[in-house]
Amino acid sequence: CIRDSEHTIIARQDASPSQLKQIQEKYAKIVEKFEGDIVKTENWGLRNLSYEINKNKKGIYYHIKFEGKGETIQKLEQNENIDDAIIRFLTIRVKKIDLETNYFTKKEDQKILEKNEKK
């Protein structure tokens, strides 16, 4: 059974750009290996955490929208549980993948994007 899912990874704030690239590639490969199809990826950047997690006050957010089986999600989460560079992760099942909304774009930037799309 193929499911639409959104998956967010929070990496440690002190992760280097090369480590972040490795994390992104690693989890994209896992999704593809287990018959998943990545629809969209978003790098939300460094953000404040609501509360301190393992002495981290900030984290680097990476978001994946994909279609996959239950096994795909299981393998993703298994690997993330043992990855020291990852603070938290969350997978949610969605009825339909939303490709329109950009949640972490500043309002001014969003208005500019909307104007450009109308042209």
XYZ file of C-alpha atoms in Angstrom:
119
model
C 0.000 0.000 0.000
C 1.606 3.272 -1.147
C 1.165 6.180 1.261
C 1.808 9.900 0.927
C 4.072 11.016 3.769
C 5.984 14.011 5.011
C 9.152 13.453 6.987
C 11.113 16.062 8.927
C 14.634 15.548 10.223
C 16.299 17.846 12.769
C 20.089 17.638 12.626
C 22.454 18.980 15.261
C 23.215 22.687 14.967
C 26.974 22.072 14.777
C 26.712 19.766 11.737
C 28.974 20.867 8.904
C 27.593 21.543 5.402
C 29.223 18.309 4.181
C 27.577 16.334 7.018
C 24.198 17.854 6.104
C 24.680 16.878 2.468
C 25.559 13.327 3.560
C 22.414 13.151 5.735
C 20.220 14.362 2.868
C 21.749 11.900 0.400
C 21.662 8.998 2.871
C 17.955 9.309 3.645
C 16.995 10.018 0.028
C 18.759 6.763 -0.938
C 16.901 4.853 1.792
C 13.544 6.134 0.509
C 14.459 5.127 -3.048
C 15.919 1.757 -2.001
C 12.642 0.714 -0.384
C 10.502 1.620 -3.404
C 9.724 5.155 -2.269
C 9.415 8.138 -4.558
C 10.600 11.546 -3.323
C 8.218 14.242 -4.521
C 9.884 17.291 -2.939
C 12.661 18.162 -0.496
C 12.992 21.377 1.470
C 15.892 22.662 3.519
C 14.372 24.820 6.250
C 17.752 25.768 7.716
C 18.795 26.562 11.277
C 15.812 27.158 13.573
C 15.283 27.546 17.313
C 13.912 24.494 19.099
C 10.874 24.862 21.362
C 12.877 23.283 24.167
C 16.438 22.101 24.652
C 17.138 18.600 23.323
C 20.409 16.904 24.317
C 21.973 20.307 25.107
C 20.945 21.693 21.683
C 18.904 24.901 21.538
C 18.822 25.024 17.735
C 18.582 22.480 14.981
C 18.909 22.293 11.217
C 15.618 21.210 9.672
C 15.319 19.099 6.522
C 11.900 18.105 5.147
C 11.054 15.338 2.655
C 7.704 14.796 0.940
C 7.475 11.291 -0.491
C 5.316 8.361 -1.508
C 6.271 5.032 -0.005
C 5.297 1.856 1.774
C 5.216 1.277 5.523
C 8.550 -0.519 5.191
C 10.104 2.650 3.727
C 9.137 4.666 6.803
C 10.279 1.882 9.130
C 13.747 1.739 7.527
C 14.081 5.545 7.574
C 13.297 5.696 11.285
C 15.516 2.706 12.131
C 18.503 4.448 10.568
C 17.701 7.794 12.204
C 17.507 6.213 15.660
C 21.195 5.280 15.465
C 22.437 8.425 13.672
C 24.319 10.701 16.110
C 23.923 13.753 13.860
C 20.119 13.672 14.158
C 18.349 15.123 17.205
C 14.732 14.339 16.256
C 12.622 13.140 13.347
C 8.937 12.910 12.597
C 6.937 11.173 9.892
C 3.310 11.962 9.240
C 0.946 10.401 6.747
C -0.981 12.908 4.655
C -4.008 12.442 2.405
C -2.390 14.434 -0.381
C 1.088 15.939 -0.669
C 0.900 19.741 -0.648
C 3.368 21.156 -3.165
C 2.008 24.711 -3.038
C 2.523 25.945 0.527
C 5.971 27.105 1.576
C 5.768 27.146 5.380
C 9.130 28.682 6.137
C 9.304 31.443 3.557
C 9.052 34.954 4.946
C 5.764 36.685 4.149
C 7.487 39.296 1.966
C 9.251 36.568 -0.010
C 5.969 34.651 -0.377
C 4.266 37.741 -1.861
C 7.091 38.152 -4.371
C 6.813 34.483 -5.326
C 3.046 34.777 -5.809
C 3.471 37.911 -7.996
C 6.042 36.107 -10.159
C 3.745 33.100 -10.570
C 0.866 35.291 -11.779
C 2.983 36.837 -14.568
